[in-house]
mmCIF file of C-alpha atoms and ligand atoms in Angstrom:
data_model
loop_
_atom_site.group_PDB
_atom_site.id
_atom_site.type_symbol
_atom_site.label_atom_id
_atom_site.label_comp_id
_atom_site.label_asym_id
_atom_site.label_seq_id
_atom_site.Cartn_x
_atom_site.Cartn_y
_atom_site.Cartn_z
ATOM 1 C CA MET V 1 -22.007 12.531 -9.484
ATOM 2 C CA ARG V 2 -21.799 16.242 -8.641
ATOM 3 C CA PRO V 3 -18.720 17.529 -6.959
ATOM 4 C CA HIS V 4 -19.022 19.109 -3.559
ATOM 5 C CA PRO V 5 -17.704 22.631 -3.159
ATOM 6 C CA ILE V 6 -14.137 22.822 -1.856
ATOM 7 C CA GLU V 7 -13.257 25.951 -0.038
ATOM 8 C CA PRO V 8 -10.551 27.965 -1.888
ATOM 9 C CA GLU V 9 -8.017 27.717 0.914
ATOM 10 C CA LYS V 10 -8.432 24.004 1.042
ATOM 11 C CA LEU V 11 -8.094 23.709 -2.749
ATOM 12 C CA LYS V 12 -4.842 25.659 -2.564
ATOM 13 C CA VAL V 13 -3.385 23.176 -0.006
ATOM 14 C CA LEU V 14 -4.564 20.171 -2.061
ATOM 15 C CA GLU V 15 -3.043 21.535 -5.316
ATOM 16 C CA SER V 16 0.316 22.231 -3.577
ATOM 17 C CA LEU V 17 0.891 18.524 -2.893
ATOM 18 C CA PRO V 18 3.072 16.260 -5.035
ATOM 19 C CA THR V 19 1.007 14.251 -7.621
ATOM 20 C CA PRO V 20 -0.503 11.797 -7.766
ATOM 21 C CA SER V 21 -1.650 11.901 -4.094
ATOM 22 C CA PHE V 22 -4.519 10.552 -1.970
ATOM 23 C CA VAL V 23 -5.567 13.071 0.598
ATOM 24 C CA ILE V 24 -7.919 12.081 3.424
ATOM 25 C CA ASP V 25 -10.184 14.948 4.615
ATOM 26 C CA GLU V 26 -10.146 14.529 8.325
ATOM 27 C CA GLY V 27 -13.007 17.008 9.008
ATOM 28 C CA ARG V 28 -15.316 15.185 6.554
ATOM 29 C CA LEU V 29 -14.399 11.733 8.051
ATOM 30 C CA ILE V 30 -15.206 13.015 11.473
ATOM 31 C CA SER V 31 -18.550 14.259 10.322
ATOM 32 C CA ASN V 32 -19.430 10.735 8.983
ATOM 33 C CA LEU V 33 -18.210 9.135 12.186
ATOM 34 C CA LYS V 34 -20.357 11.438 14.220
ATOM 35 C CA THR V 35 -23.386 10.314 12.150
ATOM 36 C CA LEU V 36 -22.495 6.675 12.677
ATOM 37 C CA SER V 37 -21.952 7.106 16.325
ATOM 38 C CA GLU V 38 -25.310 8.799 16.675
ATOM 39 C CA VAL V 39 -26.986 5.729 14.972
ATOM 40 C CA GLN V 40 -25.166 3.398 17.634
ATOM 41 C CA GLN V 41 -26.574 5.648 20.385
ATOM 42 C CA LEU V 42 -30.040 5.753 19.229
ATOM 43 C CA SER V 43 -30.279 1.989 18.347
ATOM 44 C CA GLY V 44 -27.774 0.066 20.520
ATOM 45 C CA CYS V 45 -26.408 -1.246 17.213
ATOM 46 C CA LYS V 46 -22.546 -1.574 16.939
ATOM 47 C CA VAL V 47 -21.059 -0.121 13.728
ATOM 48 C CA LEU V 48 -17.978 -1.732 12.293
ATOM 49 C CA LEU V 49 -15.721 -0.423 9.555
ATOM 50 C CA ALA V 50 -15.522 -2.877 6.568
ATOM 51 C CA GLN V 51 -11.731 -2.757 5.972
ATOM 52 C CA LYS V 52 -11.937 -4.007 2.445
ATOM 53 C CA CYS V 53 -13.115 -0.528 1.600
ATOM 54 C CA PHE V 54 -10.701 1.481 3.521
ATOM 55 C CA SER V 55 -7.549 0.231 5.413
ATOM 56 C CA THR V 56 -5.514 3.278 5.777
ATOM 57 C CA PHE V 57 -4.744 2.423 9.366
ATOM 58 C CA ALA V 58 -3.293 5.813 10.213
ATOM 59 C CA MET V 59 -6.983 6.783 10.617
ATOM 60 C CA TYR V 60 -7.765 3.745 12.843
ATOM 61 C CA PRO V 61 -7.237 5.401 16.221
ATOM 62 C CA LEU V 62 -9.619 8.223 15.122
ATOM 63 C CA ILE V 63 -12.221 5.882 13.698
ATOM 64 C CA GLY V 64 -12.004 3.718 16.848
ATOM 65 C CA ARG V 65 -12.978 6.639 18.998
ATOM 66 C CA TYR V 66 -16.472 6.802 17.253
ATOM 67 C CA ILE V 67 -17.431 3.263 16.239
ATOM 68 C CA ALA V 68 -17.187 -0.162 17.726
ATOM 69 C CA GLY V 69 -14.532 -1.745 15.584
ATOM 70 C CA THR V 70 -13.928 -3.431 12.260
ATOM 71 C CA VAL V 71 -14.844 -6.430 10.156
ATOM 72 C CA ALA V 72 -12.078 -8.237 8.166
ATOM 73 C CA SER V 73 -12.272 -10.192 4.935
ATOM 74 C CA GLY V 74 -9.491 -12.560 6.059
ATOM 75 C CA ILE V 75 -6.347 -12.998 8.130
ATOM 76 C CA TYR V 76 -4.456 -9.964 7.012
ATOM 77 C CA GLU V 77 -7.316 -7.461 7.572
ATOM 78 C CA ALA V 78 -7.959 -9.132 10.896
ATOM 79 C CA ARG V 79 -4.403 -8.679 11.977
ATOM 80 C CA LEU V 80 -4.358 -5.067 10.874
ATOM 81 C CA SER V 81 -7.333 -4.286 13.038
ATOM 82 C CA HIS V 82 -5.915 -6.155 16.033
ATOM 83 C CA GLU V 83 -2.653 -4.329 15.748
ATOM 84 C CA GLU V 84 -3.945 -0.819 14.730
ATOM 85 C CA MET V 85 -7.428 -0.436 16.304
ATOM 86 C CA GLY V 86 -7.683 -3.064 18.998
ATOM 87 C CA LYS V 87 -11.440 -2.901 19.249
ATOM 88 C CA GLU V 88 -14.149 -5.349 18.237
ATOM 89 C CA ASN V 89 -12.710 -7.486 15.315
ATOM 90 C CA HIS V 90 -15.065 -9.577 13.255
ATOM 91 C CA VAL V 91 -14.149 -11.745 10.253
ATOM 92 C CA PHE V 92 -16.103 -13.193 7.398
ATOM 93 C CA ALA V 93 -14.531 -15.089 4.397
ATOM 94 C CA PRO V 94 -16.212 -17.488 1.881
ATOM 95 C CA ALA V 95 -13.552 -20.024 3.083
ATOM 96 C CA TYR V 96 -10.705 -20.015 5.697
ATOM 97 C CA LYS V 97 -7.276 -21.687 5.355
ATOM 98 C CA PRO V 98 -6.857 -24.235 8.131
ATOM 99 C CA GLU V 99 -3.516 -22.682 9.187
ATOM 100 C CA ASP V 100 -5.273 -19.320 9.850
ATOM 101 C CA ILE V 101 -7.929 -20.446 12.164
ATOM 102 C CA GLU V 102 -6.163 -20.504 15.464
ATOM 103 C CA GLU V 103 -4.882 -16.975 14.989
ATOM 104 C CA LEU V 104 -8.321 -15.790 13.886
ATOM 105 C CA ASP V 105 -9.852 -17.361 16.968
ATOM 106 C CA ASN V 106 -7.337 -15.441 19.133
ATOM 107 C CA ILE V 107 -7.689 -11.970 17.645
ATOM 108 C CA CYS V 108 -11.317 -12.016 16.401
ATOM 109 C CA GLY V 109 -14.286 -11.941 18.824
ATOM 110 C CA HIS V 110 -16.597 -12.986 16.003
ATOM 111 C CA ILE V 111 -15.994 -15.453 13.204
ATOM 112 C CA VAL V 112 -18.683 -15.873 10.496
ATOM 113 C CA PHE V 113 -18.643 -19.040 8.288
ATOM 114 C CA ASN V 114 -20.095 -19.084 4.763
ATOM 115 C CA SER V 115 -21.156 -22.798 4.705
ATOM 116 C CA TRP V 116 -22.042 -25.601 6.958
ATOM 117 C CA ARG V 117 -18.935 -27.376 5.685
ATOM 118 C CA GLN V 118 -16.661 -24.559 6.672
ATOM 119 C CA TYR V 119 -18.314 -24.459 10.049
ATOM 120 C CA GLY V 120 -17.867 -28.232 10.481
ATOM 121 C CA LEU V 121 -14.171 -28.064 9.414
ATOM 122 C CA HIS V 122 -13.037 -25.072 11.556
ATOM 123 C CA SER V 123 -15.389 -24.675 14.518
ATOM 124 C CA PRO V 124 -13.691 -27.473 16.593
ATOM 125 C CA ARG V 125 -10.587 -25.285 16.715
ATOM 126 C CA CYS V 126 -12.370 -22.150 17.695
ATOM 127 C CA LYS V 127 -12.164 -21.788 21.491
ATOM 128 C CA ASN V 128 -12.782 -18.135 22.122
ATOM 129 C CA ALA V 129 -14.671 -16.409 19.263
ATOM 130 C CA SER V 130 -18.466 -16.184 19.070
ATOM 131 C CA LEU V 131 -19.410 -18.105 15.875
ATOM 132 C CA GLY V 132 -21.919 -17.177 13.267
ATOM 133 C CA ILE V 133 -23.154 -18.308 9.791
ATOM 134 C CA ARG V 134 -23.746 -16.098 6.697
ATOM 135 C CA ILE V 135 -27.293 -16.284 5.387
ATOM 136 C CA ASN V 136 -28.371 -15.770 1.784
ATOM 137 C CA PRO V 137 -31.795 -14.329 2.204
ATOM 138 C CA GLU V 138 -32.416 -14.863 -1.504
ATOM 139 C CA PHE V 139 -33.983 -11.380 -1.786
ATOM 140 C CA SER V 140 -32.322 -9.009 -4.403
ATOM 141 C CA THR V 141 -32.873 -5.305 -4.202
ATOM 142 C CA GLN V 142 -30.227 -4.169 -6.666
ATOM 143 C CA ASN V 143 -29.211 -4.727 -10.353
ATOM 144 C CA HIS V 144 -25.435 -4.823 -10.246
ATOM 145 C CA ALA V 145 -24.824 -8.617 -10.530
ATOM 146 C CA ILE V 146 -21.187 -8.274 -9.479
ATOM 147 C CA TYR V 147 -22.266 -6.701 -6.135
ATOM 148 C CA ASP V 148 -25.410 -8.730 -5.546
ATOM 149 C CA PRO V 149 -24.745 -11.734 -3.180
ATOM 150 C CA CYS V 150 -28.391 -12.925 -3.921
ATOM 151 C CA SER V 151 -27.851 -13.119 -7.620
ATOM 152 C CA HIS V 152 -28.317 -16.594 -9.252
ATOM 153 C CA GLY V 153 -25.557 -18.898 -8.676
ATOM 154 C CA SER V 154 -24.119 -16.836 -5.721
ATOM 155 C CA ARG V 155 -21.571 -18.581 -3.538
ATOM 156 C CA LEU V 156 -22.298 -16.317 -0.589
ATOM 157 C CA GLY V 157 -24.261 -17.548 2.314
ATOM 158 C CA VAL V 158 -26.526 -20.346 3.283
ATOM 159 C CA ARG V 159 -30.043 -20.536 1.878
ATOM 160 C CA ILE V 160 -33.198 -21.516 3.837
ATOM 161 C CA SER V 161 -33.282 -24.945 2.077
ATOM 162 C CA GLN V 162 -29.866 -25.730 3.526
ATOM 163 C CA MET V 163 -30.751 -24.943 7.082
ATOM 164 C CA PRO V 164 -30.940 -27.787 9.702
ATOM 165 C CA ASP V 165 -34.039 -27.964 11.876
ATOM 166 C CA ASP V 166 -31.917 -27.295 14.899
ATOM 167 C CA LEU V 167 -29.031 -24.870 14.841
ATOM 168 C CA PRO V 168 -25.659 -26.279 15.671
ATOM 169 C CA GLU V 169 -24.823 -25.450 19.342
ATOM 170 C CA ARG V 170 -21.899 -23.106 18.680
ATOM 171 C CA ILE V 171 -23.817 -20.815 16.307
ATOM 172 C CA GLU V 172 -24.557 -17.583 18.186
ATOM 173 C CA GLY V 173 -25.147 -15.157 15.303
ATOM 174 C CA PHE V 174 -26.480 -14.717 11.734
ATOM 175 C CA HIS V 175 -24.896 -12.478 9.115
ATOM 176 C CA PHE V 176 -26.287 -11.196 5.829
ATOM 177 C CA HIS V 177 -24.893 -8.689 3.327
ATOM 178 C CA THR V 178 -26.950 -7.956 0.222
ATOM 179 C CA LEU V 179 -26.843 -4.216 -0.277
ATOM 180 C CA CYS V 180 -24.519 -1.757 -2.238
ATOM 181 C CA GLU V 181 -24.989 2.002 -1.882
ATOM 182 C CA GLN V 182 -28.635 1.480 -0.795
ATOM 183 C CA GLY V 183 -31.102 3.069 1.453
ATOM 184 C CA ALA V 184 -33.043 2.108 4.585
ATOM 185 C CA ASP V 185 -36.155 1.150 2.511
ATOM 186 C CA ASP V 186 -34.166 -1.760 0.793
ATOM 187 C CA LEU V 187 -32.744 -2.825 4.102
ATOM 188 C CA GLU V 188 -36.176 -2.961 5.673
ATOM 189 C CA ARG V 189 -37.513 -4.891 2.733
ATOM 190 C CA THR V 190 -34.556 -7.369 2.907
ATOM 191 C CA PHE V 191 -34.985 -7.750 6.649
ATOM 192 C CA MET V 192 -38.576 -8.568 6.295
ATOM 193 C CA ALA V 193 -37.971 -11.343 3.801
ATOM 194 C CA PHE V 194 -35.131 -12.550 5.943
ATOM 195 C CA GLU V 195 -37.286 -12.431 9.111
ATOM 196 C CA SER V 196 -40.180 -14.391 7.553
ATOM 197 C CA LYS V 197 -37.864 -17.229 6.509
ATOM 198 C CA PHE V 198 -35.406 -17.399 9.426
ATOM 199 C CA LYS V 199 -37.097 -16.151 12.511
ATOM 200 C CA LYS V 200 -37.713 -19.572 14.040
ATOM 201 C CA TYR V 201 -33.952 -19.628 14.745
ATOM 202 C CA PHE V 202 -33.787 -16.121 16.396
ATOM 203 C CA PRO V 203 -34.485 -17.323 19.914
ATOM 204 C CA LYS V 204 -31.266 -19.317 19.883
ATOM 205 C CA LEU V 205 -29.091 -16.355 18.615
ATOM 206 C CA LYS V 206 -27.284 -13.515 20.423
ATOM 207 C CA TRP V 207 -26.569 -11.353 17.472
ATOM 208 C CA LEU V 208 -27.480 -10.412 13.965
ATOM 209 C CA ASN V 209 -25.101 -8.631 11.507
ATOM 210 C CA LEU V 210 -26.905 -6.678 8.769
ATOM 211 C CA GLY V 211 -23.846 -6.519 6.596
ATOM 212 C CA GLY V 212 -22.697 -3.322 4.704
ATOM 213 C CA GLY V 213 -23.903 -1.319 1.648
ATOM 214 C CA HIS V 214 -25.843 1.089 3.819
ATOM 215 C CA TYR V 215 -25.408 4.624 2.542
ATOM 216 C CA ILE V 216 -25.947 5.883 6.036
ATOM 217 C CA THR V 217 -23.953 9.206 5.715
ATOM 218 C CA HIS V 218 -25.351 10.042 2.340
ATOM 219 C CA GLU V 219 -27.573 13.187 2.513
ATOM 220 C CA ASP V 220 -30.584 11.334 1.214
ATOM 221 C CA TYR V 221 -30.370 8.320 3.576
ATOM 222 C CA ASP V 222 -33.352 7.808 5.955
ATOM 223 C CA ARG V 223 -31.589 7.348 9.273
ATOM 224 C CA GLY V 224 -34.767 7.480 11.167
ATOM 225 C CA LYS V 225 -36.019 4.363 9.410
ATOM 226 C CA LEU V 226 -32.670 2.502 10.066
ATOM 227 C CA VAL V 227 -32.901 3.373 13.711
ATOM 228 C CA SER V 228 -36.477 2.188 13.954
ATOM 229 C CA LEU V 229 -35.661 -1.089 12.342
ATOM 230 C CA LEU V 230 -32.632 -1.686 14.598
ATOM 231 C CA ASN V 231 -34.723 -0.847 17.680
ATOM 232 C CA TYR V 232 -37.451 -3.320 16.406
ATOM 233 C CA ILE V 233 -34.866 -6.068 16.081
ATOM 234 C CA LYS V 234 -33.571 -5.441 19.577
ATOM 235 C CA ASP V 235 -37.008 -5.108 21.211
ATOM 236 C CA GLN V 236 -38.791 -7.970 19.429
ATOM 237 C CA TYR V 237 -35.905 -10.523 19.452
ATOM 238 C CA GLY V 238 -33.397 -9.285 21.947
ATOM 239 C CA LEU V 239 -30.583 -9.469 19.461
ATOM 240 C CA GLN V 240 -27.417 -7.259 19.400
ATOM 241 C CA THR V 241 -27.271 -5.800 15.999
ATOM 242 C CA TYR V 242 -24.189 -4.985 13.937
ATOM 243 C CA LEU V 243 -23.749 -2.895 10.810
ATOM 244 C CA GLU V 244 -20.542 -3.093 8.778
ATOM 245 C CA PRO V 245 -20.515 -0.316 6.270
ATOM 246 C CA GLY V 246 -17.350 0.542 4.232
ATOM 247 C CA GLU V 247 -18.394 3.395 1.924
ATOM 248 C CA ALA V 248 -20.518 5.115 4.502
ATOM 249 C CA VAL V 249 -17.551 5.512 6.897
ATOM 250 C CA VAL V 250 -15.405 7.356 4.378
ATOM 251 C CA LEU V 251 -17.946 8.783 2.022
ATOM 252 C CA ASN V 252 -16.804 12.081 0.479
ATOM 253 C CA SER V 253 -13.714 12.127 2.716
ATOM 254 C CA GLY V 254 -10.919 11.803 0.296
ATOM 255 C CA TYR V 255 -9.314 13.281 -2.843
ATOM 256 C CA LEU V 256 -7.019 12.045 -5.589
ATOM 257 C CA VAL V 257 -4.906 15.010 -6.696
ATOM 258 C CA SER V 258 -3.343 14.619 -10.158
ATOM 259 C CA GLU V 259 -1.563 16.869 -12.757
ATOM 260 C CA VAL V 260 -2.227 17.394 -16.397
ATOM 261 C CA LEU V 261 0.849 16.176 -18.375
ATOM 262 C CA ASP V 262 -0.489 16.536 -21.926
ATOM 263 C CA LYS V 263 -3.474 17.350 -23.910
ATOM 264 C CA VAL V 264 -4.291 15.485 -27.202
ATOM 265 C CA SER V 265 -7.341 15.418 -29.365
ATOM 266 C CA ASN V 266 -9.186 12.783 -31.403
ATOM 267 C CA GLY V 267 -12.710 13.908 -31.886
ATOM 268 C CA ILE V 268 -12.672 14.833 -28.204
ATOM 269 C CA GLU V 269 -10.081 16.697 -26.094
ATOM 270 C CA ILE V 270 -8.280 14.315 -23.835
ATOM 271 C CA LEU V 271 -6.207 15.191 -20.882
ATOM 272 C CA ILE V 272 -3.385 12.829 -19.990
ATOM 273 C CA LEU V 273 -3.005 12.753 -16.145
ATOM 274 C CA ASP V 274 -0.376 11.350 -13.839
ATOM 275 C CA ALA V 275 -3.038 9.346 -12.126
ATOM 276 C CA SER V 276 -4.659 6.276 -13.573
ATOM 277 C CA ALA V 277 -8.142 4.769 -13.226
ATOM 278 C CA ALA V 278 -6.762 1.297 -13.800
ATOM 279 C CA CYS V 279 -4.049 1.634 -11.153
ATOM 280 C CA HIS V 280 -5.597 4.072 -8.601
ATOM 281 C CA CYS V 281 -9.450 3.795 -8.910
ATOM 282 C CA PRO V 282 -10.204 0.454 -10.699
ATOM 283 C CA ASP V 283 -13.871 0.872 -9.776
ATOM 284 C CA ALA V 284 -14.053 3.572 -12.456
ATOM 285 C CA ILE V 285 -13.518 1.029 -14.976
ATOM 286 C CA GLU V 286 -15.033 -2.091 -13.251
ATOM 287 C CA MET V 287 -18.340 -0.641 -11.928
ATOM 288 C CA PRO V 288 -18.111 1.608 -14.071
ATOM 289 C CA PHE V 289 -18.752 5.028 -12.548
ATOM 290 C CA ALA V 290 -17.264 8.465 -13.212
ATOM 291 C CA PRO V 291 -15.916 9.964 -9.866
ATOM 292 C CA PRO V 292 -16.856 13.570 -9.168
ATOM 293 C CA VAL V 293 -14.152 16.081 -10.129
ATOM 294 C CA TYR V 294 -13.711 19.515 -8.658
ATOM 295 C CA GLY V 295 -14.407 22.375 -11.152
ATOM 296 C CA THR V 296 -16.842 20.398 -13.346
ATOM 297 C CA ASP V 297 -20.515 21.152 -13.923
ATOM 298 C CA GLU V 298 -22.482 18.804 -16.259
ATOM 299 C CA ASP V 299 -24.997 21.532 -16.941
ATOM 300 C CA ASN V 300 -22.848 24.675 -17.400
ATOM 301 C CA GLY V 301 -19.276 23.380 -17.982
ATOM 302 C CA LYS V 302 -18.128 24.591 -21.382
ATOM 303 C CA TYR V 303 -14.785 22.736 -21.666
ATOM 304 C CA HIS V 304 -15.274 19.145 -22.431
ATOM 305 C CA TYR V 305 -12.440 16.792 -21.620
ATOM 306 C CA ARG V 306 -11.918 13.098 -21.311
ATOM 307 C CA LEU V 307 -9.762 12.484 -18.169
ATOM 308 C CA SER V 308 -7.292 9.726 -19.110
ATOM 309 C CA SER V 309 -4.006 8.447 -17.998
ATOM 310 C CA MET V 310 -0.226 8.082 -18.711
ATOM 311 C CA THR V 311 -0.541 4.258 -18.925
ATOM 312 C CA CYS V 312 -0.740 2.504 -22.272
ATOM 313 C CA LEU V 313 -4.137 0.932 -21.649
ATOM 314 C CA ALA V 314 -6.478 2.335 -24.218
ATOM 315 C CA GLY V 315 -9.437 2.170 -21.891
ATOM 316 C CA ASP V 316 -7.670 3.697 -18.972
ATOM 317 C CA LYS V 317 -10.038 6.661 -18.343
ATOM 318 C CA PHE V 318 -11.993 8.138 -15.427
ATOM 319 C CA GLY V 319 -14.750 9.542 -17.650
ATOM 320 C CA ASP V 320 -15.804 12.476 -19.767
ATOM 321 C CA TYR V 321 -16.296 15.751 -17.914
ATOM 322 C CA ASP V 322 -17.501 19.277 -18.496
ATOM 323 C CA PHE V 323 -15.090 21.809 -16.868
ATOM 324 C CA ILE V 324 -16.010 25.360 -16.027
ATOM 325 C CA GLU V 325 -12.491 26.633 -16.763
ATOM 326 C CA PRO V 326 -10.153 25.364 -19.422
ATOM 327 C CA LYS V 327 -7.374 23.027 -18.337
ATOM 328 C CA GLU V 328 -3.732 23.388 -19.497
ATOM 329 C CA ILE V 329 -0.598 21.428 -18.976
ATOM 330 C CA THR V 330 0.620 21.479 -15.305
ATOM 331 C CA ASP V 331 -2.853 22.285 -13.993
ATOM 332 C CA LYS V 332 -4.147 20.024 -11.140
ATOM 333 C CA VAL V 333 -7.259 17.851 -11.484
ATOM 334 C CA VAL V 334 -8.796 17.011 -8.196
ATOM 335 C CA PHE V 335 -11.037 13.854 -7.927
ATOM 336 C CA GLU V 336 -13.502 13.780 -5.055
ATOM 337 C CA ASP V 337 -14.910 10.922 -2.960
ATOM 338 C CA MET V 338 -11.619 9.051 -3.355
ATOM 339 C CA ALA V 339 -11.171 7.429 0.076
ATOM 340 C CA LEU V 340 -13.413 4.424 -0.694
ATOM 341 C CA TYR V 341 -12.183 1.337 -2.581
ATOM 342 C CA THR V 342 -9.081 3.247 -3.841
ATOM 343 C CA MET V 343 -6.121 3.118 -1.535
ATOM 344 C CA VAL V 344 -6.942 -0.691 -0.930
ATOM 345 C CA LYS V 345 -7.066 -1.436 -4.665
ATOM 346 C CA THR V 346 -4.065 0.378 -6.073
ATOM 347 C CA ASN V 347 -1.528 -1.456 -8.140
ATOM 348 C CA THR V 348 1.669 -0.735 -10.100
ATOM 349 C CA PHE V 349 0.528 -1.920 -13.557
ATOM 350 C CA ASN V 350 2.603 -0.144 -16.279
ATOM 351 C CA GLY V 351 5.118 0.617 -13.518
ATOM 352 C CA MET V 352 2.923 3.411 -12.367
ATOM 353 C CA SER V 353 3.766 4.998 -9.116
ATOM 354 C CA LEU V 354 1.472 4.535 -6.088
ATOM 355 C CA PRO V 355 -0.043 7.938 -5.038
ATOM 356 C CA GLY V 356 1.319 9.155 -1.758
ATOM 357 C CA ILE V 357 -1.066 9.296 1.169
ATOM 358 C CA TYR V 358 -1.738 12.463 3.133
ATOM 359 C CA VAL V 359 -4.193 13.654 5.708
ATOM 360 C CA LEU V 360 -5.607 17.104 5.453
ATOM 361 C CA LYS V 361 -6.440 18.338 9.131
ATOM 362 C CA GLU V 362 -9.333 20.590 9.911
ATOM 363 C CA ASP V 363 -6.899 23.466 10.439
ATOM 364 C CA LEU V 364 -5.609 22.821 6.813
ATOM 365 C CA SER V 365 -2.313 21.417 7.939
ATOM 366 C CA VAL V 366 -1.189 18.361 6.102
ATOM 367 C CA GLU V 367 0.310 15.189 7.608
ATOM 368 C CA THR V 368 2.291 12.794 5.358
ATOM 369 C CA VAL V 369 1.171 9.214 5.959
ATOM 370 C CA LYS V 370 3.461 7.618 3.298
ATOM 371 C CA LYS V 371 5.185 8.306 0.146
ATOM 372 C CA PHE V 372 5.952 5.526 -2.415
ATOM 373 C CA GLY V 373 8.717 5.044 -4.999
ATOM 374 C CA TYR V 374 10.420 2.706 -7.374
ATOM 375 C CA GLY V 375 11.202 0.334 -4.526
ATOM 376 C CA ASP V 376 7.451 -0.348 -3.903
ATOM 377 C CA PHE V 377 7.085 -1.445 -7.598
ATOM 378 C CA LYS V 378 10.233 -3.618 -7.587
ATOM 379 C CA ASN V 379 9.843 -5.329 -4.242
ATOM 380 C CA ARG V 380 6.569 -6.850 -5.136
ATOM 381 C CA LEU V 381 8.001 -8.570 -8.074
ATOM 382 C CA GLY V 382 11.008 -10.275 -6.807
HETATM 383 C C1 LIG R 401 -18.187 -5.233 0.872
HETATM 384 C C2 LIG R 401 -18.722 -5.641 2.215
HETATM 385 C C3 LIG R 401 -19.061 -4.813 3.165
HETATM 386 C C4 LIG R 401 -18.995 -3.198 2.965
HETATM 387 O O1 LIG R 401 -19.803 -2.772 1.967
HETATM 388 P P1 LIG R 401 -19.973 -1.230 1.559
HETATM 389 O O2 LIG R 401 -20.723 -1.255 0.321
HETATM 390 O O3 LIG R 401 -18.576 -0.688 1.342
HETATM 391 O O4 LIG R 401 -20.711 -0.587 2.769
HETATM 392 C C5 LIG R 401 -19.566 -5.206 4.356
HETATM 393 N N1 LIG R 401 -19.731 -6.534 4.637
HETATM 394 C C6 LIG R 401 -19.403 -7.457 3.690
HETATM 395 C C7 LIG R 401 -19.595 -8.871 4.004
HETATM 396 C C8 LIG R 401 -18.940 -7.032 2.427
HETATM 397 O O5 LIG R 401 -18.613 -7.940 1.532
#
């Protein structure tokens, strides 16, 4: 992915921070939130932050000013939203623990079950929440099996063959989530497949949650198509729609700033950084993808480096990059698009430190959210 330009004054501030650090770019976050808020206004849809992607709750008051609330993957995220945002709080998990249900029912307005057995086990103890069931529309539009809930053998959602003729009385909504970094075309095709199989149930429903994976704030996303589809669902079926993007909320709104500690060569020049893909951006290894890096240019960059880490894991690398300028020891390396699926996934493998978390304001002042140290490594282990 190509890096976005960073203004020189902004870069100077980023490079002045201790390393490694995550920095949230408030201006870029606000710009995403404005786009999402506009989708809400044009369609009547409610947009929820998927907290599994981004849970840096220092930003929740800001996020809550623009979108309707959050979705949680379980009790901890649900509590975090209740405590730190206090707006709509939805939860979906493949299974719930019996001891969590009462609290979830008290703090979540919407609870989505993954199977009829889960619904049967837990719904009698739900007194307040609106209940829904996750559907597997059995319609794949992507090739990443690890992110495809419609893949063969998926445990996620109820298939049409498992639907009763009449919906259980308490079910007020359907939920499906099948996309990952995808456009409105794929959503439209998925909705049409879902509609043709499941529409006989729609008259009994109040709401429909179309999940996440919508790349709404990406420059190529067709928001007009999304808004038309949402309006069609509202007008044709009278359903309140929800979208629960993670990535789209914080797309391109964060950096990971690191420092070059050493330079070694072995057929290729390798920079050893104080940041780690394995510890600070596991998706770079799991997905895998190479995050954009400031100062690189795959067409014109003349300095080829592998960006690697001070851990002892041989495969701990972010990727191979072409830099425009040479890099030396003590230079900074700034990874971009580092707000999503990073801070929520960090770990202290190899005794690595957790990057500090900072917010870069629009006036280029910096707010410290949290610094971490040895205690954060030790306390988790005993
Ligand atoms: C992961 C997930 C999301 C968010 O997905 P993004 O790709 O980050 O937009 C939303 N809903 C569910 C059920 C998810 O599992």
